[in-house]
Short mmCIF file of C-alpha atoms in Angstrom, two decimals:
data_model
loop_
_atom_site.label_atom_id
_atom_site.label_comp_id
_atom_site.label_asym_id
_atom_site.label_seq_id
_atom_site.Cartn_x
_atom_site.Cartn_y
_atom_site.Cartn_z
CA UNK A 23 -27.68 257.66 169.22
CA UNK A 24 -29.72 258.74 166.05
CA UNK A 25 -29.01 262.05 164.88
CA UNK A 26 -31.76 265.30 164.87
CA UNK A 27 -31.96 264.58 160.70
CA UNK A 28 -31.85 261.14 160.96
CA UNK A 29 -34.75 261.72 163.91
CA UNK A 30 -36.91 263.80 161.97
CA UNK A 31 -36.90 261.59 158.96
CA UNK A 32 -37.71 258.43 160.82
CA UNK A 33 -41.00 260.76 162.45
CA UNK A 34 -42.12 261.63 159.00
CA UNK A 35 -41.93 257.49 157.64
CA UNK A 36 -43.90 256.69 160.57
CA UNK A 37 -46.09 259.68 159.84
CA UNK A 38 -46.82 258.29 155.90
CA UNK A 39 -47.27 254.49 157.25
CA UNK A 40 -50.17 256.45 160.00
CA UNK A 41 -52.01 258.29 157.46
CA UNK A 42 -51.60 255.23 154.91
CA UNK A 43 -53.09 252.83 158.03
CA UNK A 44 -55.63 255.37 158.59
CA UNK A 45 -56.93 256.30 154.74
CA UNK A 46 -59.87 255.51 153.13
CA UNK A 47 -59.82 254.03 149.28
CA UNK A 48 -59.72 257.73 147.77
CA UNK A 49 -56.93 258.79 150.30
CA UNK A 50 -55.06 256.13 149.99
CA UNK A 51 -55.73 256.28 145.82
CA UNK A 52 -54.02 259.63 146.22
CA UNK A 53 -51.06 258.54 148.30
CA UNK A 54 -50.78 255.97 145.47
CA UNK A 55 -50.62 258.45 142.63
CA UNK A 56 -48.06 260.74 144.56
CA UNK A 57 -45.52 257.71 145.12
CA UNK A 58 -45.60 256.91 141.28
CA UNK A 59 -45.51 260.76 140.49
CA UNK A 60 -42.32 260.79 142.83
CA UNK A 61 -40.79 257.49 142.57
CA UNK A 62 -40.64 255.63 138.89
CA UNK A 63 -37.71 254.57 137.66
CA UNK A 64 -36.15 254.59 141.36
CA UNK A 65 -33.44 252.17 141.92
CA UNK A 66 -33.61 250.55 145.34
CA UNK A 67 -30.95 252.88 147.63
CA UNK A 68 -32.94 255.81 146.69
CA UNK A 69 -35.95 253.99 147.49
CA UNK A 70 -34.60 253.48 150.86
CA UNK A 71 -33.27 257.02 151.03
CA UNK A 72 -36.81 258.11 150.65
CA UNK A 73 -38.51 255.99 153.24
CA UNK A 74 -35.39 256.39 155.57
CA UNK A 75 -34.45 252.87 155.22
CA UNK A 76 -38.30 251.44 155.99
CA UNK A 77 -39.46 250.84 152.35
CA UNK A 78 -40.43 247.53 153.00
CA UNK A 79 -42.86 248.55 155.37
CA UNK A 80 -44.42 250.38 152.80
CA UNK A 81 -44.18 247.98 150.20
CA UNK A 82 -45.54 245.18 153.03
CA UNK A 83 -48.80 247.32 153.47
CA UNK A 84 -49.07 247.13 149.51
CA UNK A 85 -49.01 243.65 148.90
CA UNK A 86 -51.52 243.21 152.19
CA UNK A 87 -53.93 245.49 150.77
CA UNK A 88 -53.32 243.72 147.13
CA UNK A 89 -54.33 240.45 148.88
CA UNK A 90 -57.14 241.90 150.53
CA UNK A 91 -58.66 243.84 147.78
CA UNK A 92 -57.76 242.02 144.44
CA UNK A 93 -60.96 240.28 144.07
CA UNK A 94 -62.98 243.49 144.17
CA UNK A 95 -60.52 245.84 141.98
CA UNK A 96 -60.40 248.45 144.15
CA UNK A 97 -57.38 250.68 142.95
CA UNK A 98 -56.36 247.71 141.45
CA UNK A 99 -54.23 249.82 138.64
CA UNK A 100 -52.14 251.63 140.76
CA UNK A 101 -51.72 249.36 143.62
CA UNK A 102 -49.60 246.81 141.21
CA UNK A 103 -48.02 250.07 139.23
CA UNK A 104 -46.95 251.00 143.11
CA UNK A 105 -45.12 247.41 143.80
CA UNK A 106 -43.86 247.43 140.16
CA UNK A 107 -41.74 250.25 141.07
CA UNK A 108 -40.12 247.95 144.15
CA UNK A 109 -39.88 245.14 142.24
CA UNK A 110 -38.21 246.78 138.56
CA UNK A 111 -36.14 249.28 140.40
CA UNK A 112 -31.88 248.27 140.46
CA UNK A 113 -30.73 246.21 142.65
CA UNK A 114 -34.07 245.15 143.85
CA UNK A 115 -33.55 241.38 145.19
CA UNK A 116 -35.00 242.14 148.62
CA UNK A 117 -38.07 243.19 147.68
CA UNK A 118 -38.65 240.86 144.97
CA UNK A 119 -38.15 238.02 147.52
CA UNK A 120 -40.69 240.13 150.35
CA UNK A 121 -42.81 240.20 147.64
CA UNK A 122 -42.70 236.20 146.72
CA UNK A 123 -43.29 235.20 150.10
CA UNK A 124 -46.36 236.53 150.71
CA UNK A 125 -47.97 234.41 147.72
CA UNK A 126 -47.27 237.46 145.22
CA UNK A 127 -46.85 235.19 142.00
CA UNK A 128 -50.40 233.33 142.80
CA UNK A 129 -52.38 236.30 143.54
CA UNK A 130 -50.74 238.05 140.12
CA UNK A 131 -51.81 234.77 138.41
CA UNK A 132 -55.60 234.80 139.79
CA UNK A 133 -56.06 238.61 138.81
CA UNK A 134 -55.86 236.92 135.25
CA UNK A 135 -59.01 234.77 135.45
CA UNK A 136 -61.18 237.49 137.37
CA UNK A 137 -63.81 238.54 135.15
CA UNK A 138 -64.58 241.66 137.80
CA UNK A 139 -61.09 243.00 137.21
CA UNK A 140 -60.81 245.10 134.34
CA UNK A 141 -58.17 244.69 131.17
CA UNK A 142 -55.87 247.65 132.43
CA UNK A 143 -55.54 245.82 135.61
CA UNK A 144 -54.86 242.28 134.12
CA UNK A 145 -52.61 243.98 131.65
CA UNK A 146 -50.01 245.61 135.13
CA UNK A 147 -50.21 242.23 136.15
CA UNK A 148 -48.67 240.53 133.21
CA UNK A 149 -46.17 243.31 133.16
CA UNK A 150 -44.95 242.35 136.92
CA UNK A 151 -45.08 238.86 135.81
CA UNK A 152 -42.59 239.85 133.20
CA UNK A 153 -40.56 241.86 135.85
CA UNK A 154 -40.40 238.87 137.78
CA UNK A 155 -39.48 236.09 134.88
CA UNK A 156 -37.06 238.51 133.70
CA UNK A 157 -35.04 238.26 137.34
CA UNK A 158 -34.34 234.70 136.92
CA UNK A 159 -34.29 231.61 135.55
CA UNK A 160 -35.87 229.98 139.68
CA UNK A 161 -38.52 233.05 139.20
CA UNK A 162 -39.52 231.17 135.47
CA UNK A 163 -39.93 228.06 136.74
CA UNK A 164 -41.34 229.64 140.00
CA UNK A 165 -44.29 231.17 137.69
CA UNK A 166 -44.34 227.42 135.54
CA UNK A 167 -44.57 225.72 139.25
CA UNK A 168 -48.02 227.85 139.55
CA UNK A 169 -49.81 226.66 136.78
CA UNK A 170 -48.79 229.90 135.26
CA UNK A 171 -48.70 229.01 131.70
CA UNK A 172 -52.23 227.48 131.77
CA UNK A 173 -53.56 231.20 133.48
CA UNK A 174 -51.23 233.16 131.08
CA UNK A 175 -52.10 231.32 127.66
CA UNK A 176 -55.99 231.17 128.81
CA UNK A 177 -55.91 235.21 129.27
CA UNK A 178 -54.36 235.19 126.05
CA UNK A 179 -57.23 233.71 124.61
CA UNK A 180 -60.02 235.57 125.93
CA UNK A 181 -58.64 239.13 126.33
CA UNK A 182 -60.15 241.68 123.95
CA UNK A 183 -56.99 244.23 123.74
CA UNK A 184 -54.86 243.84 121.32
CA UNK A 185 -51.88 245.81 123.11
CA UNK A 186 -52.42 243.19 126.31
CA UNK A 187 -52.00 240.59 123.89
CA UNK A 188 -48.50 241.93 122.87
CA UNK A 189 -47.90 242.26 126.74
CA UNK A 190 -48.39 238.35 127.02
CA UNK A 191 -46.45 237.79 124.49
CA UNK A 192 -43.54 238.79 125.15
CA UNK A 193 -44.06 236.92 128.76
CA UNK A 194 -44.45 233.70 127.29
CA UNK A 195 -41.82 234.05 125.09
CA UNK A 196 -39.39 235.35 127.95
CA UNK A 197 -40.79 231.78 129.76
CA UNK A 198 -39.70 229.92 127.14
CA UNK A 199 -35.93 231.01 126.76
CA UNK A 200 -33.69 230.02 129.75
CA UNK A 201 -36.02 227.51 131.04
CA UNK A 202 -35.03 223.75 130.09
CA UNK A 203 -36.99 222.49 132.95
CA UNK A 204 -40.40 223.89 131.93
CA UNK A 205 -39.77 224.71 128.31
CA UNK A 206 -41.78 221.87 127.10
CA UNK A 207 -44.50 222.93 129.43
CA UNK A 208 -44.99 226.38 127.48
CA UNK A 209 -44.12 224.97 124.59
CA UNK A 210 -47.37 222.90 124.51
CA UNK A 211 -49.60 225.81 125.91
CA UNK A 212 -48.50 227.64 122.93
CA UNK A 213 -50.08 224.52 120.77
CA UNK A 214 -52.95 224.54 122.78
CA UNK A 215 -53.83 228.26 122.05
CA UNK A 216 -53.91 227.34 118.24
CA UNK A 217 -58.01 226.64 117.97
CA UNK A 218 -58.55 230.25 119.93
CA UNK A 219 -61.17 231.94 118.52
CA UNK A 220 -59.20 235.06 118.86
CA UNK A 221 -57.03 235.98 115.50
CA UNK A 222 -54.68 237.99 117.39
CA UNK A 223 -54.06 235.08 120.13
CA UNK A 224 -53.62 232.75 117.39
CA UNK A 225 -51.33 235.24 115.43
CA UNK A 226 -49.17 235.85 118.72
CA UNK A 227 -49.27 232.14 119.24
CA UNK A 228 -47.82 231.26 115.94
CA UNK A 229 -45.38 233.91 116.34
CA UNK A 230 -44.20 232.52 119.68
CA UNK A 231 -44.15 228.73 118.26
CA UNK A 232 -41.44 229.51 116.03
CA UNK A 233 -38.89 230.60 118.83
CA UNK A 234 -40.26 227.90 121.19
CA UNK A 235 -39.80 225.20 118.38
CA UNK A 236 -36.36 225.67 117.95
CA UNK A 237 -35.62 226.33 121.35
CA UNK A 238 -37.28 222.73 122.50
CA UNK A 239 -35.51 220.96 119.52
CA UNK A 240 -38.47 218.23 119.49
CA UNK A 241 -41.92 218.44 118.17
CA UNK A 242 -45.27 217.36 120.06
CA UNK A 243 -47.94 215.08 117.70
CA UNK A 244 -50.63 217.24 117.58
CA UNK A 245 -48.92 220.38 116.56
CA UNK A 246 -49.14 219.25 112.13
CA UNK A 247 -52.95 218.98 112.81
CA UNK A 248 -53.01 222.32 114.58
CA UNK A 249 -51.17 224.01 112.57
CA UNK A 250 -52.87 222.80 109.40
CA UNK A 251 -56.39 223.79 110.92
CA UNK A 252 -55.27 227.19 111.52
CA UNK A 253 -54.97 227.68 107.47
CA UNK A 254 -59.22 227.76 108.07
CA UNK A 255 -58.67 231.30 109.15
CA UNK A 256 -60.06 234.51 107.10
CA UNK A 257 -57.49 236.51 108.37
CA UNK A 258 -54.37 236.50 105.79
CA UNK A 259 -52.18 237.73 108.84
CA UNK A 260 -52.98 234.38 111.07
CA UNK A 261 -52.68 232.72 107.77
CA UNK A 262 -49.02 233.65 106.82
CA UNK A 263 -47.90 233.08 110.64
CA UNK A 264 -48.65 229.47 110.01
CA UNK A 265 -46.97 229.12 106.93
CA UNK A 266 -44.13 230.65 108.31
CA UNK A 267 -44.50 227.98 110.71
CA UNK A 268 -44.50 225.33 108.45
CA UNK A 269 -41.34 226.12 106.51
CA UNK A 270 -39.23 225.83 109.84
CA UNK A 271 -41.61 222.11 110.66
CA UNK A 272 -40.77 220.50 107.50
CA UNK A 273 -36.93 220.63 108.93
CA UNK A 274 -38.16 218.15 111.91
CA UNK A 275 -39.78 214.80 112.06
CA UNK A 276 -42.86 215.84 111.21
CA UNK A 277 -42.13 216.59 107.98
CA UNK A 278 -43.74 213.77 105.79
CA UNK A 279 -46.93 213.67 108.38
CA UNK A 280 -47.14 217.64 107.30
CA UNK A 281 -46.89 217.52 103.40
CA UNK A 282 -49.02 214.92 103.56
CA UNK A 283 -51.54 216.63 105.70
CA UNK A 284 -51.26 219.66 102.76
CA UNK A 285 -51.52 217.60 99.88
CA UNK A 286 -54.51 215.91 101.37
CA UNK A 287 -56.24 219.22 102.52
CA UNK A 288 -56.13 220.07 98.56
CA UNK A 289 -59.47 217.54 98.03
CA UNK A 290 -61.81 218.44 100.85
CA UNK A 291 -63.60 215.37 102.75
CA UNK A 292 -67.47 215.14 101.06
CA UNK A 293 -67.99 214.71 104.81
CA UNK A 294 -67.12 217.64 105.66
CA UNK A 295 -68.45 219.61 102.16
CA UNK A 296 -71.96 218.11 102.80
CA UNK A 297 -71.86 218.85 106.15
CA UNK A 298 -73.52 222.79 105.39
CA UNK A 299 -75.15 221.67 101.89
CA UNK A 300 -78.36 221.54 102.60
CA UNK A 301 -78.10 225.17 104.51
CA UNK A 302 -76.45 226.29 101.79
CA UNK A 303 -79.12 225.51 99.28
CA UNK A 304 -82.21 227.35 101.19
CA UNK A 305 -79.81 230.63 101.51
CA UNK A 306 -80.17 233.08 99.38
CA UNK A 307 -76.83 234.37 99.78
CA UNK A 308 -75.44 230.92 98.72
CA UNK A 309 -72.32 232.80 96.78
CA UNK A 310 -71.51 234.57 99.33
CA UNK A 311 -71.83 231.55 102.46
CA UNK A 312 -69.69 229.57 99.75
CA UNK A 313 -66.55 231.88 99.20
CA UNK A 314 -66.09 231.71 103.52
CA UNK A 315 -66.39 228.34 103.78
CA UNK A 316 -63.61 227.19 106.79
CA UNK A 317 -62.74 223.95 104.41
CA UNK A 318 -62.21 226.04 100.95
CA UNK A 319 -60.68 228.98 103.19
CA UNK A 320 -58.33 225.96 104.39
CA UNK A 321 -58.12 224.57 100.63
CA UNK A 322 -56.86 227.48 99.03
CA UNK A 323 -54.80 228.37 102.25
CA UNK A 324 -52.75 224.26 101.93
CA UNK A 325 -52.19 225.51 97.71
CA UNK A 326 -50.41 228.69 99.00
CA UNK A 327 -48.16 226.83 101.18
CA UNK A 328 -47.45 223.93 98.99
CA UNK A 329 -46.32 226.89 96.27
CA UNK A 330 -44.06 228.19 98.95
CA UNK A 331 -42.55 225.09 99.79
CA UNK A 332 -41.93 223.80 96.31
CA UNK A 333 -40.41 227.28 95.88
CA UNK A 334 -37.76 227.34 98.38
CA UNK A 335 -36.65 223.60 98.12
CA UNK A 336 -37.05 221.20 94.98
CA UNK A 337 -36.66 218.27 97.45
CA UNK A 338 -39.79 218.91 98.92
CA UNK A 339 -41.69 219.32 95.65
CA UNK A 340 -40.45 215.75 94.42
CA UNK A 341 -41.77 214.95 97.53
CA UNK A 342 -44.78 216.32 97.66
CA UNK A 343 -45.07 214.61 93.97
CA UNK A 344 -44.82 211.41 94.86
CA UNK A 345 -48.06 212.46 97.36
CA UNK A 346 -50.11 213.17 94.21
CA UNK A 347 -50.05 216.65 94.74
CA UNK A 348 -50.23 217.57 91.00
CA UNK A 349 -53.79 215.48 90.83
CA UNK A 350 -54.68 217.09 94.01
CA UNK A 351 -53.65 220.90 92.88
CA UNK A 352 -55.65 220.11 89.65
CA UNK A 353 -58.56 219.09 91.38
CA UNK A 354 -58.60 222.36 93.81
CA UNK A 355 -58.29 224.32 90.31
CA UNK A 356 -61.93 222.59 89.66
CA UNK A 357 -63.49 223.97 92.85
CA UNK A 358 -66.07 226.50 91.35
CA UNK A 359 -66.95 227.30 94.98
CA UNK A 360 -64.32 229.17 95.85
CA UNK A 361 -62.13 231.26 93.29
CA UNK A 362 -59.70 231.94 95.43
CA UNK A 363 -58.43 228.06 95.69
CA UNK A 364 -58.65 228.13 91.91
CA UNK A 365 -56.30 230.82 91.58
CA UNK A 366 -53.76 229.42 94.45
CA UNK A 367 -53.85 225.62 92.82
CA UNK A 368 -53.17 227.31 89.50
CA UNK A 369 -50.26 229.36 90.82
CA UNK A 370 -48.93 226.49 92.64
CA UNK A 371 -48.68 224.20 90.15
CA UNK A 372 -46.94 227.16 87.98
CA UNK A 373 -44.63 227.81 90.92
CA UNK A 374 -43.62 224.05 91.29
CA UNK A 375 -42.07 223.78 87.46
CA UNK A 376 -40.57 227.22 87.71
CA UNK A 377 -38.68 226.05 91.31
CA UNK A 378 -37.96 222.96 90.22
CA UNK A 379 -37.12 223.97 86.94
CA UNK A 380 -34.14 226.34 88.23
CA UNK A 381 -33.26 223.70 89.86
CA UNK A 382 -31.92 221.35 87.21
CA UNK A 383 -29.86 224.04 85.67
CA UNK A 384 -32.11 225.74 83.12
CA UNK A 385 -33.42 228.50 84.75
CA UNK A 386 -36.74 229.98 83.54
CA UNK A 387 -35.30 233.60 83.51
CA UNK A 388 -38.82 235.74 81.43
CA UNK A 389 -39.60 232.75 79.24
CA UNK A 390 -42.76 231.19 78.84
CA UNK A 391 -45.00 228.99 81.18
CA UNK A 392 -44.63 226.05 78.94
CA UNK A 393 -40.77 226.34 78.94
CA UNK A 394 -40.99 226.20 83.00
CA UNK A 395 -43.47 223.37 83.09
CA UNK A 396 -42.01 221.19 80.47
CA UNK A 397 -38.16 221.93 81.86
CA UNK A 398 -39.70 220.84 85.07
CA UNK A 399 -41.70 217.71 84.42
CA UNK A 400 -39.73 216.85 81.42
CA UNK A 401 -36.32 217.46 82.73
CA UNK A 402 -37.11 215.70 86.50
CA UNK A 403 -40.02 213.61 85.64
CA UNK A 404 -40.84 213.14 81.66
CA UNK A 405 -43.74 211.05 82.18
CA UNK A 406 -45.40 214.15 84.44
CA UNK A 407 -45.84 216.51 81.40
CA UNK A 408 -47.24 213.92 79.32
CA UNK A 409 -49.61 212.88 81.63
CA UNK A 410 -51.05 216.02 82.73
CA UNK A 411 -51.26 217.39 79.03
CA UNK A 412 -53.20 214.49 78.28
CA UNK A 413 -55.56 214.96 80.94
CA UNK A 414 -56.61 218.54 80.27
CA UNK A 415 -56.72 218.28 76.59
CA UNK A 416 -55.28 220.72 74.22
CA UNK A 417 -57.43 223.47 74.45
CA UNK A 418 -57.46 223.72 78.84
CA UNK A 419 -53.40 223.18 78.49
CA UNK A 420 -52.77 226.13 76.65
CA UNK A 421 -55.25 228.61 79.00
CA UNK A 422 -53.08 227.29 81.98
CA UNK A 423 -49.58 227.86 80.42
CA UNK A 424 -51.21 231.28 79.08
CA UNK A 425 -52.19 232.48 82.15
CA UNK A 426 -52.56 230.27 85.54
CA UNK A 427 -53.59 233.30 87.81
CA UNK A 428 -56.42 234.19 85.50
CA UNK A 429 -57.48 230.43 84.51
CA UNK A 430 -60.21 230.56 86.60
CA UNK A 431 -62.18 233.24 85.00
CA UNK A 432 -61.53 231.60 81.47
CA UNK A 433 -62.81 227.90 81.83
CA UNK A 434 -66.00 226.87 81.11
CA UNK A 435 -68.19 224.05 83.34
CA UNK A 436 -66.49 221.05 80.73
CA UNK A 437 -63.43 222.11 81.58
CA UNK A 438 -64.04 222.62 85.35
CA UNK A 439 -65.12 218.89 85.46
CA UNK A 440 -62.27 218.14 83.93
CA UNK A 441 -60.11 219.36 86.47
CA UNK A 442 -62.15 218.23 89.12
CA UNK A 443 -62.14 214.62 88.10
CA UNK A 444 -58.88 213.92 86.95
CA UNK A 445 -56.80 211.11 87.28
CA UNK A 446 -53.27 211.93 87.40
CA UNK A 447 -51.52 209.47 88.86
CA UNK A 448 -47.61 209.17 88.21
CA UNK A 449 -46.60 207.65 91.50
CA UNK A 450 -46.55 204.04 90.16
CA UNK A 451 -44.25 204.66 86.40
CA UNK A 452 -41.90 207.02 88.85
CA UNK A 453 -41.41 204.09 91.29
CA UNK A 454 -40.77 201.45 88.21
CA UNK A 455 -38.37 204.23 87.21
CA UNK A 456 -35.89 204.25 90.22
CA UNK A 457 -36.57 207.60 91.15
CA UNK A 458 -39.08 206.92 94.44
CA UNK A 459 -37.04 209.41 96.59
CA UNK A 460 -36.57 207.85 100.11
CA UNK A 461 -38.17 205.09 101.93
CA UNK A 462 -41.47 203.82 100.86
CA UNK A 463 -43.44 204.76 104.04
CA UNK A 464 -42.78 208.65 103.57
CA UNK A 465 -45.11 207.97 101.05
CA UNK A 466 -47.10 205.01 101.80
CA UNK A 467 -47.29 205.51 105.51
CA UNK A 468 -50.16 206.30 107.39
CA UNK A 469 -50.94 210.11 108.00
CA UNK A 470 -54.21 209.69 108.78
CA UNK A 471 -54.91 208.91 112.65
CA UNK A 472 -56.95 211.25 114.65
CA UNK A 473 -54.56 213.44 116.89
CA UNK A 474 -56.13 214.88 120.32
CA UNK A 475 -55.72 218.69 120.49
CA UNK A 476 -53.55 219.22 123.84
CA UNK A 477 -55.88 220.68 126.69
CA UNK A 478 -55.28 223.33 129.52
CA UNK A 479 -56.42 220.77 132.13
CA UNK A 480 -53.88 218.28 131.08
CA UNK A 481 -50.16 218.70 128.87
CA UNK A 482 -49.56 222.17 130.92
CA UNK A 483 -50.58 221.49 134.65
CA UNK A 484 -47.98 218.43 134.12
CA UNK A 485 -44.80 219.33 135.45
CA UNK A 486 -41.91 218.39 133.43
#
């Protein structure tokens, strides 16, 4: 026989359930705010303690009323701050498995793609998303089984608050550690979120990659080409996410398809230049349209990351010379359209014979620019130096060893087409010379096929 205590406790549960059954939406909206007031950070046996051993009951009307009222948003907040306390409290198993049986992972997932539903209610429902990926690597793959990446990278892309952003984050990037079956699958939803037209998604994104990338030890073919169209960005903080991307890529196979891809980005297509010509030349605020052009924004974007590649490894800048990049960085220093290429190309090609210089034992230390370049090109590659002295004449050599960052400002519309036109080519004397790094198709291979962006609809609703 129950005790008097245990009596009267068991009256007042039923008592709560009654007037919960009975409420209306504000009622039961205050019942809600007195059970978070009362109950967060709750582990499960006081829980139980406080609902005399019936909590699931409560937590069973919850998740009904959840399922009955999502769509609308009714309470929406508090309702999924109420089950978060079941589900994050210690030693919580049984009501994270109540909760999964009733369909809780779906209807968490559709609450994402509701545009009724406000951001403060999508945002508690990534953060029991994260309670439940956190419990487990069967409650990760769970999630993946649901099409969960495609609804979780999608709300990624089209939320508006920057703070819920952060909150998917770190769910995909708990989704990609301890999950070798579906690692691949968030893996390529993290490609796919690369074109968003939301900085901070693409930011996040890129910020993700880099922990998926090593975790999945393999790369996909159309990440080079996403990567390298993210460099089209204004925003300098997407912009040095993806070239902290592509210093860990140039470690995998994609390595020669990527330098390539930057060398080549150096000389814009005249497709793609003439594309907004004749726009540009009815605008009055032609300087202005110029400077933000995606392609130039890209240009001067590929020179910065070139620099910072040659920097940190002289094996890549001999590479990256045998791809013509020192014609192609010239050429970008021509591009009167947009200054700030100029000034990158100029740097670059600076950067490249102080790295590379170091590198052969005769370090630069405060010495002049024509020191670096000439230990570099001479001491490596003697024909180099000759070659591009030649082609920018006396007069344009000295400006550039005087000053690269400020070369721009100096030259005059002769010298511009000079850069712009050169011919540079040392590819063929260094190959007669014996010093063609590698095999021939690193260099001679074909770079150039179009590579399909990965879509929502079809690399992430396959199951690995």
């Amino acid at each position: 026989m129950t005790s008097i205590k245990e009596q009267a406790a068991i009256s007042r549960l039923l008592s709560f359930l009654q007037d919960w059954d009975n409420a209306g939406k504000v009622a039961r909206s205050h019942i809600l705010n007195n059970f978070i007031e009362t109950n967060q950070g709750k582990t499960a046996p006081e829980l139980e303690q406080e609902f005399s051993q019936g909590a699931s009951l409560f937590l069973v009307r919850l998740t009904t009323w959840l399922r009955l009222t999502y769509m609308t948003g009714s309470c929406l907040e508090k309702l999924l701050r109420s089950i978060g306390i079941f589900l994050s409290s210690v030693s919580s198993n049984r009501y994270l498995t109540e909760f999964l049986e009733v369909g809780g992972v779906l209807t968490l997932l559709e609450i994402l793609g509701l545009e009724k539903v406000k951001e403060e209610d999508k945002k508690e429902s990534i953060k029991l998303l994260q309670v439940i990926a956190n419990s487990g690597r069967k409650y990760k793959e769970l999630i993946c089984e649901s099409y969960g990446v495609r609804a979780i990278a999608e709300f990624l892309a089209k939320s508006e608050s920057e703070e819920t952003q952060e909150e998917v984050q770190v769910l995909l990037d708990s989704l990609v550690h301890g999950n070798p079956k579906y690692q691949n699958q968030v893996y390529k939803g993290l490609i796919a979120l690369l074109p968003s037209v939301s900085p901070k998604a693409q930011q996040l994104a890129l910020q993700t990659l880099r922990t998926a990338q090593s975790i999945v030890g393999t790369t996909h073919p159309s990440i080079v080409y996403c990567v390298l169209n993210v460099l089209r960005t204004m925003h300098l903080e997407v912009q040095y996410e993806a070239i902290e991307l592509i210093k860990d890529l140039v470690n995998y196979d994609v390595c020669s398809e990527l330098l390539k891809g930057l060398v080549d980005l150096l000389i814009p297509s005249v497709k793609e230049t003439s594309t907004l010509q004749p726009k540009i030349l009815n605008d009055s605020t032609v300087l202005q349209l110029n400077t933000h052009l995606p392609v130039f924004l890209q240009q001067a974007a590929a020179a910065k990351a070139i620099g910072v590649l040659a920097r940190s490894s002289t094996s890549l800048a001999e590479k990256m010379l045998h791809l013509r990049v020192v014609h192609n960085l010239m050429a970008a220093m021509g591009n009167t359209d947009h200054s700030n290429s100029q000034r990158q190309a100029s740097l670059t090609l600076e950067v490249r014979g102080a790295a590379a210089a170091g590198a052969v034992g005769t370090g630069c230390g405060l010495r002049s620019h024509t020191a670096c370049l000439s230990q570099y090109f001479v001491g490596l590659f003697p024909v180099v130096e000759e070659r591009v002295h030649r082609s920018m004449g006396e007069e344009l050599y000295k400006l550039f060893l005087s000053n690269a960052e400020d070369l721009y400002m100096k030259i005059d519309s002769v010298q511009v087409d000079i850069l712009a036109t050169n011919k540079v080519n040392v590819t063929t004397e260094l190959y007669r010379s014996g010093l063609f790094y590698g095999n021939r198709s690193f260099y001679f291979g074909s770079h150039d096929q179009d590579v399909d962006l990965p879509r929502f609809q079809g690399d992430m609703e396959g199951k690995e």
